[in-house]
CSV table of C-alpha atoms in Angstrom, one decimal:
chain,number,residue,atom,x,y,z
A,1,MET,CA,0.0,0.0,0.0
A,2,GLY,CA,2.9,2.3,0.6
A,3,VAL,CA,4.4,2.2,-2.9
A,4,PRO,CA,1.1,3.5,-4.6
A,5,ARG,CA,0.7,6.2,-2.0
A,6,ARG,CA,4.3,7.4,-2.7
A,7,GLN,CA,3.6,7.2,-6.5
A,8,GLN,CA,0.5,9.3,-6.0
A,9,LEU,CA,2.4,12.0,-4.0
A,10,LYS,CA,5.1,12.1,-6.5
A,11,THR,CA,2.6,12.5,-9.4
A,12,GLN,CA,0.9,15.4,-7.5
A,13,TYR,CA,4.2,17.0,-6.9
A,14,VAL,CA,5.3,16.8,-10.5
A,15,ASN,CA,1.8,18.0,-11.7
A,16,TYR,CA,1.9,20.9,-9.3
A,17,TYR,CA,5.4,22.2,-10.2
A,18,GLY,CA,4.8,21.4,-13.8
A,19,THR,CA,1.7,23.7,-13.8
A,20,LEU,CA,3.5,26.4,-11.8
A,21,ILE,CA,6.4,26.5,-14.4
A,22,LEU,CA,3.9,26.5,-17.2
A,23,TYR,CA,2.1,29.6,-15.7
A,24,ILE,CA,5.5,31.3,-15.2
A,25,ILE,CA,6.4,30.7,-18.9
A,26,THR,CA,3.0,31.8,-20.2
A,27,MET,CA,2.7,34.9,-18.0
A,28,LEU,CA,6.2,36.3,-18.8
A,29,PRO,CA,5.5,37.7,-22.2
A,30,PHE,CA,2.5,39.6,-21.0
A,31,LEU,CA,3.9,41.4,-18.0
A,32,GLY,CA,5.6,44.3,-20.0
A,33,LEU,CA,9.0,43.5,-18.7
A,34,TYR,CA,11.7,45.2,-20.7
A,35,GLY,CA,14.3,42.5,-19.8
A,36,VAL,CA,12.0,39.8,-21.4
A,37,LYS,CA,11.5,41.9,-24.5
A,38,LYS,CA,15.2,42.6,-24.9
A,39,PHE,CA,16.1,38.9,-24.3
A,40,VAL,CA,13.7,37.4,-26.9
A,41,GLY,CA,13.7,40.4,-29.3
A,42,GLU,CA,10.7,42.4,-30.5
A,43,GLU,CA,10.1,40.2,-33.6
A,44,THR,CA,10.1,37.0,-31.5
A,45,LEU,CA,8.0,38.5,-28.7
A,46,LEU,CA,4.8,38.4,-30.7
A,47,SER,CA,5.4,34.6,-31.5
A,48,TYR,CA,6.1,34.0,-27.9
A,49,GLN,CA,2.9,35.8,-26.9
A,50,THR,CA,0.9,33.8,-29.5
A,51,GLY,CA,2.3,30.5,-28.3
A,52,ALA,CA,1.7,31.5,-24.6
A,53,MET,CA,-1.9,32.5,-25.4
A,54,LEU,CA,-2.6,29.2,-27.2
A,55,VAL,CA,-1.3,27.3,-24.1
A,56,LEU,CA,-3.5,29.3,-21.8
A,57,CYS,CA,-6.4,28.5,-24.2
A,58,ALA,CA,-5.7,24.8,-23.9
A,59,MET,CA,-5.5,25.1,-20.2
A,60,VAL,CA,-9.0,26.6,-20.1
A,61,PHE,CA,-10.3,23.6,-22.1
A,62,LEU,CA,-8.5,21.2,-19.7
A,63,ARG,CA,-10.1,22.9,-16.7
A,64,ALA,CA,-13.5,23.5,-18.2
A,65,ARG,CA,-15.3,21.5,-15.6
A,66,TRP,CA,-14.2,23.8,-12.8
A,67,ILE,CA,-14.6,27.1,-14.8
A,68,ARG,CA,-18.0,29.0,-14.9
A,69,MET,CA,-18.9,31.8,-17.2
A,70,ASN,CA,-20.6,33.8,-14.4
A,71,LEU,CA,-21.7,37.5,-14.4
A,72,PHE,CA,-18.2,38.7,-13.4
A,73,SER,CA,-16.4,36.9,-16.2
A,74,GLY,CA,-19.2,37.7,-18.7
A,75,LEU,CA,-18.9,41.5,-18.0
A,76,TYR,CA,-15.1,41.3,-18.2
A,77,VAL,CA,-15.3,39.5,-21.6
A,78,ALA,CA,-17.9,42.0,-22.8
A,79,LEU,CA,-15.6,44.9,-22.0
A,80,GLN,CA,-12.7,43.4,-23.8
A,81,ALA,CA,-14.9,42.6,-26.8
A,82,LEU,CA,-16.2,46.2,-26.9
A,83,ILE,CA,-12.7,47.6,-27.0
A,84,VAL,CA,-11.5,45.2,-29.7
A,85,VAL,CA,-14.5,46.0,-31.9
A,86,VAL,CA,-14.2,49.8,-31.4
A,87,THR,CA,-10.3,49.6,-32.0
A,88,THR,CA,-10.9,47.6,-35.2
A,89,VAL,CA,-13.5,49.9,-36.5
A,90,ASN,CA,-11.4,53.0,-35.8
A,91,TYR,CA,-7.8,51.8,-36.5
A,92,GLY,CA,-8.1,48.4,-38.2
A,93,PHE,CA,-7.4,44.9,-37.1
A,94,SER,CA,-4.4,44.4,-34.7
A,95,ILE,CA,-3.3,40.9,-34.0
A,96,GLY,CA,-1.1,42.0,-31.1
A,97,ILE,CA,-4.2,43.4,-29.3
A,98,ILE,CA,-6.2,40.3,-30.0
A,99,ILE,CA,-3.6,38.1,-28.5
A,100,SER,CA,-3.2,40.2,-25.3
A,101,VAL,CA,-6.9,40.5,-24.9
A,102,CYS,CA,-7.4,36.7,-25.2
A,103,ALA,CA,-4.6,36.0,-22.9
A,104,GLY,CA,-6.2,38.2,-20.3
A,105,ILE,CA,-9.6,36.5,-20.7
A,106,PHE,CA,-8.0,33.1,-20.4
A,107,MET,CA,-6.1,34.1,-17.3
A,108,VAL,CA,-9.1,35.6,-15.6
A,109,LEU,CA,-11.1,32.3,-16.3
A,110,LEU,CA,-8.2,30.1,-15.0
A,111,ILE,CA,-8.0,32.1,-11.7
A,112,GLN,CA,-11.3,30.5,-10.9
A,113,LYS,CA,-9.5,27.1,-10.6
A,114,ASP,CA,-5.8,28.0,-10.2
A,115,GLY,CA,-5.8,31.4,-8.4
A,116,VAL,CA,-3.4,30.2,-5.7
A,117,ILE,CA,-0.8,28.8,-8.1
A,118,ILE,CA,-1.1,31.8,-10.4
A,119,ILE,CA,-0.2,34.1,-7.5
A,120,LYS,CA,2.6,31.9,-6.6
A,121,ALA,CA,3.9,32.0,-10.3
A,122,LEU,CA,3.6,35.7,-10.2
A,123,THR,CA,5.6,35.8,-6.8
A,124,TRP,CA,8.5,33.7,-8.3
A,125,ILE,CA,8.6,36.0,-11.4
A,126,GLY,CA,8.6,39.0,-9.1
A,127,ILE,CA,11.4,37.9,-6.9
A,128,VAL,CA,13.7,37.2,-9.8
A,129,ALA,CA,12.6,40.4,-11.6
A,130,ALA,CA,13.1,42.6,-8.5
A,131,ILE,CA,16.7,41.3,-7.8
A,132,TRP,CA,17.6,41.5,-11.4
A,133,ASN,CA,16.3,45.1,-11.6
A,134,VAL,CA,18.4,46.1,-8.6
A,135,VAL,CA,21.5,44.8,-10.3
A,136,ASP,CA,20.6,46.7,-13.4
A,137,MET,CA,20.1,49.8,-11.4
A,138,LEU,CA,23.5,49.5,-9.7
A,139,TRP,CA,25.2,48.8,-13.1
A,140,LEU,CA,23.4,51.5,-15.1
A,141,GLY,CA,22.8,54.1,-12.4
A,142,ILE,CA,19.6,56.2,-12.2
A,143,GLY,CA,18.6,58.1,-15.3
A,144,ASP,CA,15.3,59.1,-17.0
A,145,SER,CA,16.3,57.4,-20.2
A,146,ASN,CA,17.6,54.2,-18.7
A,147,GLN,CA,15.8,50.9,-19.2
A,148,TYR,CA,16.2,48.3,-16.4
A,149,PHE,CA,14.9,44.8,-16.3
A,150,VAL,CA,11.4,46.0,-15.3
A,151,GLY,CA,11.5,49.0,-17.7
A,152,GLY,CA,11.9,52.7,-17.3
A,153,LYS,CA,11.6,54.3,-13.8
A,154,ASN,CA,7.9,55.0,-14.4
A,155,ALA,CA,7.3,51.2,-14.9
A,156,PHE,CA,8.7,50.2,-11.5
A,157,SER,CA,5.5,50.9,-9.4
A,158,ILE,CA,3.2,49.5,-12.1
A,159,PHE,CA,4.9,46.0,-11.8
A,160,LEU,CA,6.9,45.8,-8.5
A,161,VAL,CA,4.0,47.0,-6.2
A,162,PRO,CA,1.6,44.4,-7.4
A,163,VAL,CA,4.4,41.9,-7.1
A,164,GLY,CA,5.0,42.9,-3.5
A,165,PHE,CA,1.3,42.3,-2.8
A,166,ALA,CA,1.4,38.9,-4.6
A,167,THR,CA,4.3,37.9,-2.3
A,168,VAL,CA,2.3,38.8,0.8
A,169,ILE,CA,-0.8,37.0,-0.4
A,170,ASN,CA,1.2,33.9,-1.4
A,171,ARG,CA,2.6,33.8,2.1
A,172,LEU,CA,-0.8,34.2,3.8
A,173,LEU,CA,-2.1,31.3,1.7
A,174,ARG,CA,0.8,29.1,2.8
A,175,SER,CA,1.2,30.0,6.5
A,176,GLY,CA,-1.4,32.7,7.4
A,177,ARG,CA,1.3,35.3,8.3
A,178,ILE,CA,3.9,37.4,6.7
A,179,GLY,CA,7.5,36.1,7.1
A,180,LYS,CA,11.0,37.7,7.0
A,181,MET,CA,11.5,37.0,3.4
A,182,GLU,CA,8.4,38.8,2.4
A,183,ILE,CA,9.4,41.8,4.5
A,184,LEU,CA,12.9,41.8,2.9
A,185,LEU,CA,11.4,41.7,-0.6
A,186,LEU,CA,9.0,44.5,0.2
A,187,LEU,CA,11.9,46.6,1.5
A,188,LEU,CA,13.8,45.9,-1.7
A,189,ILE,CA,10.8,46.9,-3.8
A,190,ILE,CA,10.3,50.1,-1.7
A,191,CYS,CA,14.0,51.1,-1.9
A,192,SER,CA,14.1,50.5,-5.6
A,193,ILE,CA,11.1,52.7,-6.4
A,194,LEU,CA,12.1,55.5,-4.0
A,195,TRP,CA,15.6,55.4,-5.4
A,196,THR,CA,14.3,56.4,-8.9
A,197,GLY,CA,12.5,59.5,-7.5
A,198,SER,CA,9.4,58.7,-9.6
A,199,ALA,CA,6.6,60.8,-8.2
A,200,ALA,CA,3.9,58.3,-9.1
A,201,GLY,CA,6.2,55.6,-7.6
A,202,ILE,CA,6.6,57.5,-4.3
A,203,VAL,CA,2.9,58.0,-3.9
A,204,THR,CA,2.1,54.3,-4.8
A,205,VAL,CA,4.8,53.0,-2.4
A,206,LEU,CA,3.4,55.2,0.4
A,207,ALA,CA,-0.1,53.9,-0.4
A,208,MET,CA,1.2,50.4,-0.3
A,209,ILE,CA,2.9,50.8,3.1
A,210,GLY,CA,-0.2,52.4,4.6
A,211,SER,CA,-2.6,49.8,3.2
A,212,LEU,CA,-0.6,46.9,4.4
A,213,LEU,CA,-0.4,48.4,7.9
A,214,LEU,CA,-4.2,49.0,7.7
A,215,ALA,CA,-4.8,45.4,6.5
A,216,ARG,CA,-3.1,44.0,9.5
A,217,ARG,CA,-6.0,44.7,11.9
A,218,VAL,CA,-8.4,47.4,10.6
A,219,LYS,CA,-11.7,46.0,9.2
A,220,LEU,CA,-12.8,48.7,6.7
A,221,LYS,CA,-16.1,48.5,4.8
A,222,VAL,CA,-15.5,47.7,1.2
A,223,SER,CA,-18.1,50.1,0.0
A,224,TYR,CA,-16.4,53.0,1.9
A,225,VAL,CA,-13.0,52.1,0.5
A,226,VAL,CA,-14.3,52.0,-3.1
A,227,LEU,CA,-16.3,55.3,-2.7
A,228,THR,CA,-13.2,57.0,-1.5
A,229,MET,CA,-11.3,55.8,-4.6
A,230,VAL,CA,-14.1,56.9,-6.8
A,231,LEU,CA,-14.1,60.4,-5.3
A,232,ALA,CA,-10.4,60.7,-5.8
A,233,TYR,CA,-10.7,59.9,-9.5
A,234,VAL,CA,-13.5,62.2,-10.1
A,235,ILE,CA,-11.8,65.1,-8.4
A,236,LEU,CA,-8.4,64.6,-10.0
A,237,ALA,CA,-9.7,63.7,-13.6
A,238,PHE,CA,-12.5,66.4,-13.8
A,239,PHE,CA,-11.4,69.2,-11.4
A,240,ALA,CA,-7.6,69.1,-11.6
A,241,GLU,CA,-7.3,72.6,-12.8
A,242,VAL,CA,-8.7,73.8,-9.4
A,243,PHE,CA,-5.4,72.7,-7.7
A,244,VAL,CA,-3.0,74.7,-9.9
A,245,ASP,CA,-3.3,77.9,-7.8
A,246,SER,CA,-3.5,76.2,-4.4
A,247,ASN,CA,-0.5,76.6,-2.1
A,248,TRP,CA,-0.8,73.1,-0.6
A,249,TRP,CA,-0.8,71.5,-4.1
A,250,PHE,CA,2.3,73.5,-5.0
A,251,ARG,CA,4.1,72.2,-1.9
A,252,VAL,CA,3.0,68.7,-2.5
A,253,THR,CA,4.2,68.7,-6.1
A,254,GLN,CA,7.4,70.4,-5.2
A,255,TRP,CA,8.1,67.6,-2.7
A,256,LEU,CA,7.4,65.1,-5.3
A,257,GLY,CA,9.7,66.8,-7.8
A,258,LYS,CA,6.9,67.7,-10.2
A,259,ASP,CA,5.4,70.9,-11.6
A,260,VAL,CA,1.9,71.8,-10.6
A,261,THR,CA,0.5,70.3,-13.8
A,262,LEU,CA,2.1,66.8,-13.0
A,263,THR,CA,4.4,67.0,-16.1
A,264,SER,CA,1.6,68.3,-18.4
A,265,ARG,CA,-0.9,65.7,-17.4
A,266,PHE,CA,-3.6,68.4,-16.9
A,267,SER,CA,-3.1,69.3,-20.6
A,268,ILE,CA,-3.3,65.7,-21.6
A,269,TRP,CA,-6.5,65.1,-19.6
A,270,ASP,CA,-8.1,68.2,-21.1
A,271,ARG,CA,-7.4,66.8,-24.5
A,272,VAL,CA,-8.6,63.4,-23.7
A,273,LEU,CA,-11.8,64.8,-22.3
A,274,GLU,CA,-12.4,66.5,-25.6
A,275,ILE,CA,-11.9,63.2,-27.5
A,276,ILE,CA,-14.3,61.4,-25.0
A,277,GLY,CA,-16.9,64.1,-25.5
A,278,GLU,CA,-17.0,63.4,-29.2
A,279,ASN,CA,-17.2,59.6,-28.7
A,280,TRP,CA,-18.8,59.4,-25.3
A,281,LEU,CA,-20.8,56.2,-25.8
A,282,THR,CA,-18.3,53.6,-26.9
A,283,GLY,CA,-14.9,55.6,-26.9
A,284,VAL,CA,-12.3,55.2,-29.7
A,285,GLY,CA,-10.5,52.0,-28.8
A,286,ARG,CA,-6.9,51.5,-28.1
A,287,GLY,CA,-4.4,53.4,-30.2
A,288,ALA,CA,-5.7,56.9,-30.1
A,289,GLU,CA,-3.2,59.7,-30.8
A,290,ILE,CA,-3.5,62.3,-28.0
A,291,LYS,CA,-2.1,65.7,-29.2
A,292,TYR,CA,-1.4,68.3,-26.5
A,293,ILE,CA,0.7,71.3,-25.7
A,294,ASN,CA,3.2,70.5,-22.9
A,295,ALA,CA,4.3,72.9,-20.1
A,296,TRP,CA,7.0,74.3,-22.3
A,297,GLY,CA,4.6,75.2,-25.1
A,298,ARG,CA,5.6,72.3,-27.4
A,299,SER,CA,3.2,70.1,-29.3
A,300,ARG,CA,3.5,66.4,-28.3
A,301,ILE,CA,1.7,63.2,-29.2
A,302,ILE,CA,1.2,60.2,-26.8
A,303,GLY,CA,-0.9,57.1,-26.9
A,304,GLU,CA,-2.4,56.9,-23.4
A,305,ALA,CA,-4.4,59.2,-21.0
A,306,HIS,CA,-2.2,58.7,-18.0
A,307,ASN,CA,-5.2,58.1,-15.9
A,308,PHE,CA,-7.1,54.8,-15.4
A,309,LEU,CA,-10.6,56.3,-15.6
A,310,LEU,CA,-9.9,58.6,-18.5
A,311,GLU,CA,-8.3,55.7,-20.3
A,312,LEU,CA,-11.2,53.5,-19.7
A,313,LEU,CA,-13.5,56.2,-21.1
A,314,LEU,CA,-11.2,56.7,-24.0
A,315,GLU,CA,-11.1,53.1,-25.0
A,316,GLY,CA,-14.7,52.0,-24.2
A,317,GLY,CA,-16.7,55.1,-23.5
A,318,VAL,CA,-19.5,55.3,-21.0
A,319,LEU,CA,-20.5,51.6,-21.9
A,320,GLY,CA,-17.0,50.4,-21.1
A,321,LEU,CA,-17.0,52.3,-17.8
A,322,VAL,CA,-20.4,50.6,-16.9
A,323,LEU,CA,-19.1,47.2,-17.7
A,324,PHE,CA,-15.9,47.8,-15.7
A,325,CYS,CA,-17.7,49.1,-12.7
A,326,GLY,CA,-20.1,46.2,-12.9
A,327,TYR,CA,-17.5,43.4,-12.8
A,328,PHE,CA,-15.1,45.3,-10.4
A,329,TRP,CA,-17.9,45.7,-7.9
A,330,LEU,CA,-18.9,42.1,-8.2
A,331,ALA,CA,-15.3,41.2,-7.5
A,332,VAL,CA,-14.8,43.1,-4.3
A,333,ARG,CA,-18.3,43.5,-2.7
A,334,LYS,CA,-18.4,40.2,-0.9
A,335,LEU,CA,-14.8,40.1,0.3
A,336,ASP,CA,-14.7,39.1,4.0
A,337,MET,CA,-13.1,41.9,6.0
A,338,ASN,CA,-12.5,39.5,8.9
A,339,SER,CA,-10.0,37.8,6.8
A,340,LYS,CA,-6.5,39.3,6.6
A,341,LEU,CA,-6.0,37.8,3.2
A,342,HIS,CA,-9.2,39.4,1.8
A,343,ARG,CA,-8.3,42.7,3.3
A,344,VAL,CA,-4.9,42.5,1.6
A,345,VAL,CA,-6.5,41.6,-1.8
A,346,LEU,CA,-8.9,44.6,-1.4
A,347,MET,CA,-6.0,46.9,-0.6
A,348,ALA,CA,-3.8,45.5,-3.6
A,349,ASN,CA,-6.6,46.5,-6.0
A,350,MET,CA,-6.9,50.0,-4.4
A,351,VAL,CA,-3.2,50.6,-4.5
A,352,ILE,CA,-3.2,49.6,-8.2
A,353,LEU,CA,-5.9,52.1,-8.7
A,354,VAL,CA,-3.9,54.8,-6.8
A,355,ASN,CA,-1.1,54.2,-9.3
A,356,GLY,CA,-3.8,54.6,-12.0
A,357,LEU,CA,-4.5,58.1,-10.9
A,358,VAL,CA,-1.6,59.3,-13.0
A,359,GLU,CA,-0.8,56.2,-15.1
A,360,SER,CA,-2.8,54.1,-17.6
A,361,VAL,CA,-2.5,50.7,-16.1
A,362,ASN,CA,-5.8,49.5,-17.5
A,363,ASN,CA,-4.3,46.9,-20.0
A,364,LYS,CA,-1.7,45.4,-17.6
A,365,MET,CA,-2.2,41.7,-17.0
A,366,VAL,CA,-1.4,42.1,-13.2
A,367,VAL,CA,-4.5,44.4,-13.0
A,368,SER,CA,-6.7,41.7,-14.4
A,369,ILE,CA,-5.1,39.1,-12.2
A,370,PHE,CA,-5.8,41.0,-9.0
A,371,ILE,CA,-9.4,41.9,-9.8
A,372,ALA,CA,-10.1,38.3,-10.8
A,373,LEU,CA,-8.3,37.1,-7.6
A,374,ALA,CA,-10.7,39.3,-5.5
A,375,ASN,CA,-13.6,37.7,-7.3
A,376,ALA,CA,-12.2,34.2,-6.6
A,377,CYS,CA,-11.7,35.0,-3.0
A,378,SER,CA,-15.4,36.3,-2.8
A,379,VAL,CA,-16.9,33.4,-4.8
A,380,ARG,CA,-14.8,30.5,-3.7
A,381,ARG,CA,-14.1,31.8,-0.3
A,382,ILE,CA,-10.3,31.5,-0.5
A,383,TYR,CA,-8.8,32.4,2.9
A,384,GLU,CA,-5.3,32.5,4.5
A,385,LYS,CA,-4.2,29.3,6.1
A,386,ASN,CA,-5.9,28.4,9.3
A,387,TYR,CA,-8.6,31.0,9.0
A,388,LEU,CA,-12.0,30.1,10.2
A,389,PRO,CA,-14.7,31.9,8.2
A,390,GLN,CA,-17.4,33.8,10.2
A,391,SER,CA,-20.8,33.9,9.1
A,392,SER,CA,-21.0,37.6,9.7
A,393,GLY,CA,-17.7,38.3,8.0
A,394,VAL,CA,-18.9,39.5,4.7
A,395,SER,CA,-18.5,43.3,4.4
A,396,ARG,CA,-20.7,45.0,1.8
């Protein structure tokens, strides 16, 4: 009887780590890491992404019995389909966008079954990337034009902060508490981002530190947290010009090393609002050229709104915003605030949105992963190790 049991355990061990390695390989080309792009080359990257997407598709079919097309995933797919259709109508067919959108959909579906192992895969990628990135920083020094393993300095908080949360979540799932290794990685991430002097990075890091401290014991109501974030977006995106002549805003931006317009973002947002006003229902899709006049009076063209809300409206219009709000609220509304894991998952999503106040992080795979993880925690009731769910623990 002992031999079959050992064989069974060996098979489970091989299957688990085989699946983990497979997720690492398939996630890598969609994380926007400059080091990966440089290693495989731009021409090969699309082929790599295509292969990874097909593997994810096959994994969805293999796990079809555990995957459900519920309202959350239906709304997510509807938003992606809307953006693809509008983009194709306005700018033509893009195989790159189709591949990244399909990969995101497959990953969201797979988190229903493999959420725990996907977070572990992201953690392993993050540990290697964070260490490699520091080596690059030491070798190249700090400069606005330097490209490190993660990317330019503005890319640090977009990738490394979610990775920090993934590491904490992975440890909570394994042992129910944060260990020394997680603290060391968080310190490495914090120091790396602060070292660049990126204003968005500094604010995001401060938000991460504050949210992790809150998540240790404070049981906030989900609705209050989400409403606070909504107000922050509305005020900054639609009433930003009010801040320009404020002394407190001048002091804050000076401390962050920015001008009062946040490196011409106010001008960018004004132009984006004009485009949205002309295409308010369904937006214009991905790939819009945003022409604006920067703080030095020069004409510039960029391809993103530098704000999560405005980018969402730009790509999908009011219809896209409704779809996003629908599946985001479904994902977080039933999180159990008595659970430390659920609190950390909620805060991870909020901090990602804090970064989104001045950066367009909408189409990053890590964003979809964390929203889908929140939904998996809510629906499947995933908790930290040794946690005993309470009947009254759902905070709405």
